[in-house]
Amino acid sequence: MTPAEEDLKAVGREHALDLLRRMMRIRIFERKSAELYSAGKIRGFLHLYDGEEAVAVGAFQAIVPEDAVVANYREHAHAIERGVPLNSVMAELLGKAAGTSRGRGGSMHLFDAARGFYGGFAIVAEGLPVAVGLALARKMSGKPGIVTCFFGDGATDEGEFHEAMNLAALWKLPLLFLCENNLYAMGTALSRRQAQTDIALKARGYGMPALSVDGQDVLAAEAAARRAALAVRRGEGPCFVEFRTYRFRAHSMYDPQLYRGREEVESWRARDPITLFAESLSRAGLLGDAERQAMEREIELEIEKAACFADGAPVEPEEDLLKDVAAGEAG
Amino acid sequence: MKYREAVRAGLREALRSDPRVFLMGEDVGRYGGSYACSLGLLEEFGPERIRDTPLSESAFVGAGIGAALGGMKPIVEVMTVNFSLLALDPIVNVAATIRHMSGGQFGVPLVIRMATGAGRQVAAQHSHSFEGWYAHVPGLKVVSPSTVADARGMLLAALREADPTIIFEHAALYPMEGGPVPDNMAVDLSRAAVRRAGKDATILAFGANLWKALSAAEELAREGVEAEVVDLRVLRPLDDDTILSSVRKTRHAVVVDEAWRSFGFSAELSARIMEGAFRDLAAPVARVCSAEVPIPYPKHLEDAALPQPGAIVAAVLATIGSGTAIAHGRV
Ligand SMILES: Cc1ncc(C[n+]2csc(CCOP(=O)(O)OP(=O)(O)O)c2C)c(N)n1
Ligand SMILES: [Mg+2]
C-alpha cells in the first residue's frame, strides 16, 4: 500500500466518500450556474471555485455549527458546505426572493444568519477586520465557538489584512485565518504583487502559528484545518492556514486570460482535486466506476431540482425596494 | 471608435508625448485593464511605465501623489470608485490639501481615473456613484466624460492641470461607439456643453446619464416639449455660466444624478440654480436621482432604483405643469 492509500484506509471509506461527494456537489452546482449564466438567467459577476473545491471541503471538516464563517465573493462552496440549502443559494444567484439574501445580493453576497454565515463580501479584504470583531465579541461575551475567515491571496496585498492579523494576534482572538492562495488576484500573479511570496511567513511575523498545505489534496486540507482549529479552540489565539490551490477558469465568468499560459493551466488541471481523490479511492478499492457514476447522477438530479426551483421562484416585488435599509422596515 | 478605445488612445498619446507620464493600477498591464482600456500598452511601453500594482489602493494612490510631487506625471487607475474608498485618505487629506497647507509650495499634478456607476447588475458594493463626494473637496478637480471624444480629450487636458484631477468613467459607457476622434485634441476643462438645444426646460446630467437625458428629450419632443440638455462634464469647478444661462432661458430645471438625492451633488446643483437664477425660475428645480437604497442585484429592482428616461420625462412634464399629474422622481 502507498502512503496515500494508507491515509485513505485510516480515514475510512464512509468519510472519504463523503468528501468526494461534497466536492462533486460544488463542482456540479457551479457547472449548472455557469450554464444559467450563459442562458442569461444569472447576470453581473459570477466567480467560480472550479479547481479549489478541496479547500472549502477540507476546511469545513474542522468547522462546527457554533463557529462563525466569513467569506468573500467567491463563496458558493462555503455557503453550500455551511449547509445553506442549494435551493436558497441557487435562488440568490438568480436574484429571486427565496434566495439567501432575498435575491438582492446575487452571487457575491450570500448571507445566512441562522447558520452563522456572515457573507459574502465583495470588496477585497474587508471581511478580515469584520472577522476580528466577531472573534472579539466571542471572546468578550464568552460565547463558545471560533470565527473562521476565508480570503484570497489578493487580500494579503491590502493593509486591512495586515492590520487584522496584528489585532487578532495582539488580542489573542479565537480566529482561524484560511487563505485560499490560488496564485492570482484577477490577472496579476502573486509574484508580481509581493516581494515576499511566502504568505504563511507573514502570519508568523505577526506572532501566530501558520501552516501551508496542498490545497488540491482534500485529506491534507482537512488535516491542516483540523490541527489549526484545535489550537484556536484551545484558546491559544489565532492560527493561519495557507491552502495552495488554483482557479481553473477565468476570474469571473469570462476573461481572455492573457495573464497566464495554457500550459500552466493544464499542469494545474492535471491536479484536479476531484479527479485526484476519486482516482486514489478507486486505486484503494474504495470506489468503483459504476458507483461514482451513480453518485454523479444523484448529485446532478439534486442540482437540477435546485435550478428548477430557483427558475420558477418569484422575484421580490418592486414595492419592497426600500425595505431593510434601516431596522424596523423588514422585507 | 469606442469609448474604451478613446481612453486608450488618450493614454497612448500621453505616454508617447511625455516621458514623465506613466500608468499604474490594478491589472492595467498583463490583464489589459479590467475594462480593457490599457490593452496592448504594456507591450508598447513596457512594465516600467505600465505598472501593475498589488491590491493596495491606499498605497498606490499615495505613491501616485508622491511621484507627482517628485516630478513625474502619473496616471493612476483605481479599478472602480467603489475601491477608491480605501484611498480616500491620500486623495482627500494629501492630494487635495497640500498646495494650500504648504503655503503654496507643493502641488500634485496627478490624474486619477476610475470607473463609476451602476446598471450592470453587480449589486450594492460595486454600484456606487461618489462623484459628488469628491466634487465636495476643494483642491480637487473632478470631470466626467460622457462622449467618446471627451474620454480622449479630457484625459489629455487633465494631464495639463497643475492640480489633482479625477476622471470618472461610467462603466456603462466603455462599449459605446462614437465615431472617429481627432488626435491630440485636449478639451476645455472649464466648460459644460449644451448637447441639445431647447426652450422649454433644461435637463442637467453627466456621464452615462447624459444619454438617458437625451433619450428623455427625444420623447418629450414627440409630445411637443423642447428640452435643452446640458452635459455638465466638469463637476468641480461647475460651469455656472452655461448652467444658469440655460436655466434663465427655459425657466425650468431638472437635475439627473445617479447618486442618492440626500446631501448629494444634485442638491448642490439645485442650490446653485436657486442662488443664481431664483427670479428666472417658473417652478422649483426637480431632481431625478437613485432611490435611497444600496443598489440591488436583480434587474427589475436595479432598474427601479436608478434614474430612467421615463422618470426624467415625467419630472420635466411635472415641472412645466403640462403633465397629467405625474409624480416626481423617487424619494
Ligand atoms: C479593494 C478592492 N480592490 C479591487 C477589487 C477588484 N477585485 C475583485 S476580486 C479581485 C482579485 C482578488 O484576488 P484574491 O483575493 O486572490 O481572490 P481570488 O479572486 O483569487 O479568489 C480584485 C482585484 C475589489 N473587489 N476590491
Ligand atoms: Mg487569488
XYZ file of C-alpha atoms and ligand atoms in Angstrom:
689
model
C 0.000 0.000 0.000
C 1.213 3.528 -0.834
C 1.211 6.135 1.926
C -1.801 7.790 0.248
C -3.705 4.531 0.344
C -2.786 4.067 3.985
C -4.156 7.545 4.707
C -7.367 6.618 2.989
C -7.749 3.419 4.961
C -7.224 5.407 8.156
C -9.839 7.947 7.141
C -12.403 5.282 6.448
C -14.463 4.643 3.390
C -17.566 6.468 4.523
C -15.773 9.695 5.322
C -13.740 9.549 2.123
C -16.848 9.088 0.019
C -18.496 11.974 1.846
C -15.582 14.262 0.994
C -15.733 13.233 -2.633
C -19.462 13.749 -2.809
C -19.121 17.235 -1.299
C -16.501 18.284 -3.828
C -18.552 16.916 -6.688
C -21.617 18.735 -5.431
C -19.831 22.072 -5.554
C -18.410 21.355 -8.984
C -21.734 20.313 -10.457
C -23.577 23.177 -8.766
C -21.192 25.635 -10.365
C -21.322 23.911 -13.722
C -25.059 24.487 -13.635
C -24.556 28.107 -12.534
C -22.239 28.728 -15.482
C -24.873 27.265 -17.780
C -27.517 29.553 -16.289
C -25.154 32.489 -16.719
C -24.747 31.721 -20.398
C -28.511 31.496 -20.662
C -28.759 34.999 -19.199
C -30.530 33.876 -16.027
C -27.599 34.842 -13.833
C -26.052 38.260 -14.512
C -23.313 40.516 -13.203
C -20.293 38.781 -11.719
C -20.080 35.032 -11.169
C -16.834 33.879 -9.559
C -16.439 30.133 -9.767
C -14.485 27.928 -7.380
C -13.587 25.419 -10.100
C -10.325 23.730 -9.064
C -10.411 24.888 -5.444
C -13.109 22.553 -4.102
C -10.791 20.585 -1.822
C -10.031 23.729 0.154
C -13.568 24.506 1.304
C -14.498 20.855 1.693
C -11.362 20.087 3.703
C -11.591 23.240 5.822
C -15.256 22.779 6.681
C -14.456 19.407 8.236
C -12.894 21.434 11.049
C -15.751 23.930 11.389
C -18.687 23.170 13.683
C -22.164 24.752 13.769
C -21.398 27.088 16.686
C -18.487 28.651 14.741
C -18.911 31.728 12.573
C -17.873 31.883 8.921
C -16.767 34.933 6.959
C -16.061 34.606 3.232
C -15.546 36.745 0.156
C -17.303 36.943 -3.225
C -16.100 33.508 -4.413
C -18.221 31.839 -1.789
C -20.759 29.446 -3.293
C -18.779 26.496 -1.973
C -18.529 27.930 1.508
C -22.262 28.560 1.737
C -23.012 25.072 0.482
C -20.525 23.472 2.872
C -22.007 25.506 5.681
C -25.283 23.755 4.997
C -27.131 26.579 3.290
C -29.736 24.765 1.162
C -28.919 24.530 -2.535
C -32.323 25.979 -3.336
C -31.548 29.204 -1.478
C -28.075 29.552 -2.947
C -29.311 28.986 -6.487
C -32.283 31.293 -5.959
C -29.901 34.018 -4.796
C -27.781 33.597 -7.897
C -30.923 34.130 -9.958
C -31.953 37.156 -7.912
C -35.095 35.526 -6.520
C -36.885 36.379 -3.264
C -36.286 32.836 -1.974
C -32.530 33.446 -2.137
C -30.260 33.681 0.883
C -30.428 37.480 0.704
C -33.898 37.864 -0.859
C -32.133 37.996 -4.213
C -30.788 41.475 -3.508
C -27.147 40.454 -3.377
C -26.657 37.779 -6.007
C -23.631 35.516 -6.283
C -21.241 37.739 -4.326
C -23.468 38.396 -1.339
C -24.670 35.159 0.244
C -25.664 35.592 3.894
C -27.279 33.197 6.363
C -27.608 34.473 9.908
C -29.146 31.259 11.252
C -26.123 29.304 10.084
C -23.546 31.844 11.222
C -22.636 32.661 7.635
C -21.704 36.319 7.631
C -21.149 36.725 3.886
C -20.479 37.367 1.076
C -18.017 40.425 0.997
C -17.039 41.731 -2.404
C -14.500 44.392 -1.537
C -11.193 42.577 -1.251
C -10.042 42.053 2.372
C -12.975 43.810 4.006
C -14.096 40.573 5.653
C -10.912 40.280 7.693
C -11.499 43.138 10.157
C -15.130 42.022 10.450
C -13.907 38.562 11.435
C -11.644 40.166 14.048
C -14.671 41.896 15.522
C -16.759 38.739 15.531
C -13.939 36.953 17.333
C -13.587 39.820 19.792
C -17.318 39.627 20.546
C -16.968 35.918 21.194
C -14.044 36.396 23.489
C -15.668 39.234 25.426
C -19.032 37.529 25.807
C -17.622 34.081 26.464
C -19.704 32.645 23.646
C -18.442 29.241 22.504
C -17.043 28.529 19.080
C -14.451 30.210 16.924
C -14.530 32.505 13.916
C -13.233 31.290 10.577
C -12.339 33.677 7.800
C -11.721 32.753 4.157
C -9.911 35.123 1.787
C -7.696 35.042 -1.280
C -4.002 35.729 -1.765
C -5.052 39.076 -3.230
C -6.456 40.098 0.136
C -2.989 39.747 1.634
C -1.905 42.736 -0.513
C -4.234 45.023 1.367
C -3.478 46.951 4.532
C -6.581 45.520 6.190
C -5.098 42.060 6.072
C -2.016 43.182 7.958
C -3.956 45.259 10.441
C -6.390 42.420 11.098
C -3.594 39.883 11.610
C -1.938 42.117 14.141
C -5.153 42.806 16.062
C -6.116 39.145 16.166
C -2.704 38.124 17.485
C -2.407 41.057 19.880
C -5.776 40.308 21.456
C -5.343 36.514 21.222
C -8.666 36.121 19.480
C -10.369 32.827 18.613
C -9.912 33.368 14.894
C -8.853 30.928 12.198
C -7.487 32.584 9.060
C -7.971 30.459 5.935
C -6.101 31.820 2.944
C -7.014 30.435 -0.473
C -3.824 31.117 -2.362
C -4.678 30.461 -5.998
C -1.620 32.452 -7.097
C -3.603 35.204 -8.821
C -5.643 38.241 -7.995
C -7.615 38.688 -11.185
C -4.831 38.889 -13.767
C -1.879 39.686 -11.557
C 0.220 36.840 -10.230
C 1.275 36.830 -6.590
C 4.926 37.070 -7.630
C 4.154 40.323 -9.450
C 2.449 41.776 -6.422
C 4.588 40.757 -3.468
C 8.324 40.777 -2.878
C 7.956 38.053 -0.254
C 5.539 35.479 -1.624
C 5.560 33.176 1.397
C 2.187 34.123 2.846
C 2.423 31.851 5.889
C 5.654 33.593 6.813
C 3.767 36.871 7.045
C 1.342 35.300 9.516
C 4.247 34.066 11.626
C 5.617 37.576 11.502
C 2.527 38.747 13.326
C 3.068 36.161 16.024
C 0.696 33.367 15.147
C 1.323 29.778 14.077
C 0.851 29.153 10.374
C 0.683 26.088 8.142
C 0.937 25.791 4.374
C -0.781 22.907 2.722
C -1.528 21.435 -0.685
C -4.997 22.713 -1.454
C -5.562 20.137 -4.195
C -5.420 17.318 -1.665
C -8.627 17.213 0.322
C -7.195 14.987 3.068
C -4.230 17.286 3.568
C -6.516 20.309 3.600
C -8.735 18.659 6.181
C -5.833 17.629 8.398
C -4.285 21.100 8.384
C -7.603 22.802 9.100
C -8.292 20.407 11.969
C -4.902 20.985 13.542
C -5.196 24.740 13.303
C -8.809 24.843 14.500
C -7.901 22.723 17.507
C -5.207 25.190 18.523
C -7.631 28.095 18.191
C -10.267 26.224 20.212
C -7.726 25.683 22.982
C -7.692 29.477 23.403
C -4.157 29.921 22.176
C -5.113 32.829 19.907
C -5.410 32.950 16.134
C -3.972 30.445 13.691
C -3.336 30.649 9.974
C -3.598 28.108 7.174
C -2.482 28.809 3.631
C -4.035 26.484 1.051
C -2.046 26.335 -2.178
C -4.529 25.996 -4.954
C -5.501 27.247 -8.411
C -8.589 28.510 -10.174
C -9.080 26.644 -13.419
C -11.348 29.176 -15.061
C -11.466 32.924 -15.587
C -11.613 35.298 -12.621
C -15.310 35.922 -13.173
C -17.203 34.175 -15.966
C -15.125 35.347 -18.888
C -11.748 36.933 -19.316
C -9.251 36.364 -22.119
C -6.650 35.020 -19.612
C -3.815 36.911 -21.240
C -2.013 36.785 -17.925
C -1.225 33.075 -17.829
C -0.214 30.393 -20.258
C -2.271 27.444 -21.359
C 0.471 25.089 -20.154
C 0.332 26.473 -16.664
C -3.434 25.981 -16.558
C -3.108 22.466 -17.974
C -0.484 21.462 -15.447
C -2.791 22.526 -12.635
C -5.765 20.854 -14.269
C -3.776 17.667 -14.063
C -4.066 18.168 -10.323
C -7.835 18.446 -10.292
C -8.756 17.782 -6.650
C -11.798 15.727 -7.552
C -10.070 13.522 -10.111
C -7.058 13.052 -7.849
C -9.165 11.967 -4.942
C -11.532 9.786 -6.953
C -8.570 8.025 -8.531
C -6.919 7.332 -5.220
C -10.207 5.997 -3.902
C -10.562 3.604 -6.796
C -6.913 2.556 -6.546
C -7.550 1.720 -2.922
C -10.574 -0.287 -3.992
C -12.981 2.018 -2.195
C -14.873 3.287 -5.206
C -15.981 1.583 -8.393
C -16.775 3.287 -11.682
C -20.440 2.421 -11.508
C -20.668 3.775 -8.006
C -19.030 7.043 -8.982
C -21.356 7.454 -11.928
C -24.361 6.779 -9.747
C -23.116 9.380 -7.292
C -22.735 11.887 -10.087
C -26.224 11.264 -11.415
C -27.683 11.615 -7.964
C -25.973 14.977 -7.459
C -26.969 16.171 -10.915
C -30.557 15.439 -10.064
C -30.282 17.341 -6.800
C -28.787 20.348 -8.614
C -31.372 20.209 -11.411
C -34.067 20.355 -8.756
C -32.455 23.406 -7.177
C -32.125 25.111 -10.571
C -35.725 24.298 -11.358
C -36.846 25.668 -8.010
C -34.840 28.861 -8.482
C -36.032 29.372 -12.031
C -39.664 29.060 -11.048
C -39.375 31.132 -7.870
C -40.803 34.673 -7.805
C -38.714 37.842 -7.581
C -39.080 40.310 -4.751
C -41.883 42.759 -5.565
C -40.814 46.258 -6.577
C -42.792 47.757 -3.678
C -40.230 46.220 -1.330
C -37.343 48.133 -2.899
C -36.810 50.426 0.086
C -37.294 47.840 2.820
C -34.459 46.880 5.192
C -32.394 49.988 4.573
C -32.819 50.599 8.282
C -34.118 48.442 11.129
C -37.836 48.206 11.592
C -38.559 48.026 7.900
C -38.089 44.297 7.432
C -38.752 42.985 3.934
C -14.027 54.448 -32.024
C -15.422 53.018 -28.802
C -15.230 54.876 -25.501
C -12.665 52.425 -24.100
C -10.588 52.810 -27.267
C -10.747 56.565 -26.882
C -9.412 56.265 -23.335
C -6.669 54.016 -24.688
C -5.858 56.471 -27.487
C -5.613 59.254 -24.923
C -3.327 57.158 -22.731
C -1.143 56.281 -25.684
C -0.844 59.913 -26.763
C 0.065 60.966 -23.253
C 2.666 58.212 -22.863
C 4.226 58.994 -26.233
C 4.407 62.713 -25.762
C 5.873 62.950 -22.263
C 8.419 60.532 -20.768
C 7.313 61.531 -17.277
C 3.864 60.051 -17.860
C 3.252 56.543 -16.559
C 0.154 54.472 -15.813
C -0.277 52.428 -12.671
C -3.087 50.472 -11.108
C -4.510 47.014 -10.548
C -4.430 44.826 -13.640
C -3.557 47.664 -16.026
C -0.683 45.670 -17.563
C -0.936 41.964 -18.210
C -4.689 41.864 -17.878
C -5.048 44.897 -20.133
C -7.156 46.838 -17.645
C -10.298 45.477 -16.067
C -12.298 47.353 -18.734
C -9.653 46.732 -21.414
C -8.713 50.431 -21.544
C -4.988 49.717 -21.438
C -4.951 46.608 -23.624
C -1.667 46.469 -25.568
C 0.001 49.329 -23.712
C 2.268 47.050 -21.676
C 3.660 45.625 -24.914
C 4.193 49.101 -26.315
C 5.579 50.933 -23.291
C 6.949 48.202 -21.025
C 6.436 47.376 -17.348
C 8.211 50.476 -16.021
C 5.566 52.745 -17.473
C 2.582 50.389 -17.417
C 2.804 49.302 -13.841
C 0.663 46.539 -12.350
C 0.175 47.206 -8.668
C -0.779 44.973 -5.769
C -4.316 45.329 -4.399
C -3.207 48.232 -2.250
C -5.349 51.208 -3.202
C -4.222 53.395 -0.336
C -0.549 52.759 -1.020
C -0.512 53.106 -4.793
C -2.709 56.200 -4.865
C -0.493 57.672 -2.171
C 2.521 56.673 -4.232
C 0.996 58.414 -7.232
C 0.814 61.574 -5.171
C 4.428 61.157 -4.130
C 5.552 60.511 -7.688
C 3.746 63.668 -8.834
C 5.474 65.630 -6.068
C 8.702 64.069 -7.246
C 8.343 65.401 -10.771
C 6.593 62.580 -12.616
C 3.215 62.747 -14.338
C 1.414 59.675 -13.048
C -1.943 58.452 -14.246
C -3.340 56.250 -11.505
C -6.178 53.933 -12.386
C -8.345 52.892 -9.477
C -10.328 49.999 -10.894
C -13.657 51.429 -9.723
C -14.858 54.212 -7.459
C -16.021 51.527 -5.034
C -12.418 50.601 -4.256
C -11.319 54.230 -4.103
C -12.846 54.351 -0.640
C -9.671 52.611 0.509
C -7.696 55.531 -0.911
C -9.791 58.379 0.457
C -7.134 59.465 2.904
C -4.365 60.141 0.405
C -6.786 61.770 -2.029
C -8.648 63.966 0.431
C -6.002 64.591 3.070
C -2.889 64.815 0.944
C -3.550 65.478 -2.736
C -6.322 67.975 -2.100
C -4.722 69.847 0.783
C -1.020 70.042 0.203
C -0.911 73.088 -2.064
C -2.770 75.275 0.384
C -1.462 73.639 3.545
C 2.148 74.078 2.452
C 1.656 77.752 1.760
C 1.577 77.151 -1.958
C 4.943 75.386 -2.112
C 3.787 71.987 -3.311
C 1.319 70.905 -5.934
C 0.156 67.468 -7.078
C -0.265 67.239 -10.862
C -1.813 63.802 -10.628
C -4.510 62.240 -12.791
C -6.689 59.575 -11.189
C -9.071 57.631 -13.414
C -11.815 55.442 -12.095
C -14.856 53.623 -13.384
C -18.104 54.546 -11.708
C -21.816 53.900 -11.689
C -24.449 51.216 -11.633
C -26.641 49.454 -14.146
C -24.756 46.220 -14.704
C -26.308 44.053 -12.004
C -23.187 43.930 -9.888
C -25.034 44.733 -6.645
C -24.579 47.204 -3.824
C -20.852 47.171 -3.248
C -19.962 47.596 -6.921
C -22.534 50.167 -7.999
C -21.627 53.383 -6.229
C -21.696 56.918 -7.626
C -19.432 59.027 -5.453
C -18.542 61.748 -7.955
C -20.293 64.218 -5.683
C -18.217 63.194 -2.655
C -15.033 64.029 -4.488
C -16.504 67.185 -6.013
C -17.170 68.323 -2.440
C -13.459 68.697 -1.760
C -11.589 71.944 -2.501
C -8.258 71.256 -4.133
C -9.585 68.546 -6.433
C -10.763 68.882 -9.990
C -13.472 66.396 -10.978
C -14.518 65.615 -14.527
C -16.824 63.087 -16.121
C -16.557 62.468 -19.871
C -19.813 61.271 -21.360
C -18.808 61.168 -25.011
C -16.117 59.259 -26.833
C -14.383 62.485 -27.846
C -14.343 63.714 -24.257
C -12.999 60.389 -22.995
C -9.884 61.068 -25.018
C -9.736 64.833 -24.868
C -10.373 65.204 -21.149
C -7.533 62.855 -20.296
C -5.106 64.999 -22.268
C -6.497 68.152 -20.704
C -6.279 66.640 -17.221
C -2.578 65.948 -17.733
C -2.023 69.663 -18.296
C -3.555 70.548 -14.952
C -1.328 71.606 -12.089
C -3.616 70.016 -9.500
C -5.053 66.569 -8.840
C -7.772 65.738 -11.343
C -10.149 62.814 -11.018
C -11.715 61.424 -14.176
C -14.882 59.400 -13.683
C -15.634 56.987 -16.495
C -19.099 55.467 -16.209
C -18.662 51.738 -16.708
C -21.746 51.512 -18.926
C -20.032 53.791 -21.462
C -16.936 51.680 -22.249
C -18.533 49.705 -25.111
C -20.233 52.801 -26.579
C -19.359 53.566 -30.203
C -18.848 57.234 -31.023
C -17.222 57.658 -34.408
C -13.721 58.975 -35.092
C -11.951 61.263 -32.629
C -9.184 63.627 -33.774
C -5.649 63.182 -32.413
C -4.203 65.303 -29.635
C -7.294 67.349 -29.099
C -7.482 68.391 -25.488
C -10.803 69.865 -24.422
C -11.512 72.917 -22.322
C -11.861 71.651 -18.755
C -13.886 74.614 -17.621
C -16.974 74.316 -19.790
C -20.173 72.358 -19.701
C -21.679 71.565 -23.101
C -25.174 72.052 -24.407
C -25.806 68.718 -26.153
C -29.299 69.558 -27.318
C -30.884 72.958 -27.624
C -34.394 73.597 -26.368
C -36.553 76.336 -24.937
C -38.992 74.706 -22.520
C -36.856 73.102 -19.812
C -33.216 72.390 -19.004
C -32.136 68.861 -18.150
C -28.745 68.768 -16.436
C -26.842 65.472 -16.432
C -23.365 63.981 -16.728
C -21.672 60.686 -17.544
C -23.874 57.830 -18.732
C -26.953 59.675 -17.543
C -26.473 62.244 -20.286
C -27.718 59.593 -22.688
C -30.781 58.919 -20.579
C -31.437 62.664 -20.543
C -31.091 62.852 -24.315
C -33.456 59.976 -24.852
C -35.940 61.623 -22.475
C -35.603 64.809 -24.527
C -36.432 62.888 -27.702
C -39.538 61.536 -26.107
C -40.507 64.970 -24.840
C -40.052 66.392 -28.337
C -42.633 63.937 -29.588
C -45.025 65.453 -27.071
C -44.163 68.956 -28.203
C -41.823 69.822 -25.340
C -38.370 71.116 -26.329
C -35.891 70.276 -23.594
C -32.370 71.630 -23.563
C -29.835 69.070 -22.373
C -26.697 70.277 -20.630
C -23.817 67.846 -20.206
C -22.077 69.133 -17.084
C -18.732 67.458 -17.947
C -16.802 69.214 -15.204
C -18.282 68.726 -11.754
C -15.697 70.763 -9.909
C -15.470 73.603 -10.695
C -19.008 73.744 -12.091
C -19.585 75.909 -15.146
C -22.176 78.193 -13.579
C -22.411 80.396 -16.679
C -23.572 77.660 -19.022
C -25.915 76.178 -16.429
C -27.512 79.446 -15.399
C -27.871 80.880 -18.866
C -29.723 77.779 -19.997
C -31.999 77.826 -16.959
C -32.670 81.559 -17.385
C -33.806 80.833 -20.901
C -36.004 77.806 -20.202
C -37.088 78.791 -16.654
C -37.349 75.109 -15.676
C -34.575 72.824 -14.471
C -34.411 69.070 -13.919
C -31.245 67.614 -12.416
C -30.392 63.978 -13.133
C -27.907 62.223 -10.858
C -27.257 58.508 -10.383
C -26.168 59.165 -6.799
C -28.647 59.336 -3.947
C -30.622 62.535 -3.617
C -29.997 63.352 0.042
C -26.980 65.614 0.607
C -25.762 64.838 -2.880
C -24.411 66.526 -5.980
C -27.958 67.161 -7.158
C -28.628 69.186 -4.010
C -25.619 71.387 -4.712
C -26.626 71.937 -8.304
C -30.166 72.734 -7.309
C -28.947 75.226 -4.688
C -26.711 76.957 -7.209
C -29.572 77.358 -9.627
C -31.709 78.759 -6.830
C -28.952 81.167 -5.801
C -28.148 82.277 -9.325
C -31.462 82.210 -11.138
C -34.186 82.304 -8.493
C -36.176 85.055 -10.164
C -35.986 83.373 -13.533
C -37.379 80.058 -12.343
C -41.011 79.312 -13.090
C -41.007 76.203 -10.879
C -38.832 74.594 -8.202
C -35.832 72.676 -9.508
C -36.753 68.997 -9.882
C -34.421 66.093 -9.267
C -34.283 62.568 -10.642
C -31.848 60.522 -8.542
C -31.352 56.959 -7.388
C -33.673 55.510 -4.778
C -32.139 55.725 -1.300
C -31.155 52.092 -1.064
C -27.971 50.100 -1.642
C -28.292 49.178 -5.310
C -29.893 45.713 -5.572
C -28.777 42.918 -7.902
C -31.947 41.804 -9.719
C -32.644 43.671 -12.919
C -36.157 44.817 -12.102
C -35.080 46.257 -8.747
C -31.931 47.844 -10.104
C -33.910 49.478 -12.912
C -36.413 50.708 -10.379
C -33.638 52.138 -8.197
C -31.844 54.119 -10.917
C -32.857 57.240 -12.857
C -34.595 56.216 -16.073
C -35.668 58.216 -19.129
C -39.319 57.722 -18.178
C -38.788 59.360 -14.792
C -36.919 62.234 -16.446
C -39.768 62.777 -18.886
C -42.239 62.711 -16.019
C -40.175 65.179 -13.999
C -39.901 67.602 -16.905
C -43.623 67.428 -17.613
C -44.475 67.877 -13.960
C -42.117 70.833 -13.714
C -43.536 72.680 -16.646
C -47.015 71.863 -15.483
C -48.211 70.378 -18.721
C -48.071 66.848 -17.398
C -51.127 64.942 -16.356
C -50.373 64.961 -12.630
C -47.269 62.864 -12.926
C -45.366 62.076 -9.777
C -41.867 63.358 -9.150
C -38.862 61.064 -9.118
C -38.340 58.749 -6.213
C -37.518 59.752 -2.678
C -10.468 46.684 -2.627
C -10.741 46.027 -3.916
N -9.895 46.211 -4.936
C -10.124 45.613 -6.120
C -11.201 44.804 -6.296
C -11.442 44.108 -7.633
N -11.202 42.683 -7.471
C -12.187 41.827 -7.228
S -11.638 40.304 -6.944
C -10.036 40.746 -7.171
C -8.963 39.743 -7.037
C -8.838 39.217 -5.661
O -7.960 38.154 -5.645
P -7.851 37.137 -4.444
O -8.013 37.861 -3.151
O -6.603 36.380 -4.629
O -9.106 36.199 -4.603
P -9.454 35.239 -5.840
O -10.328 36.031 -6.747
O -8.188 34.815 -6.471
O -10.218 34.111 -5.243
C -9.969 42.095 -7.466
C -8.733 42.820 -7.773
C -12.082 44.655 -5.207
N -13.189 43.894 -5.298
N -11.819 45.248 -4.031
Mg -6.276 34.682 -5.667
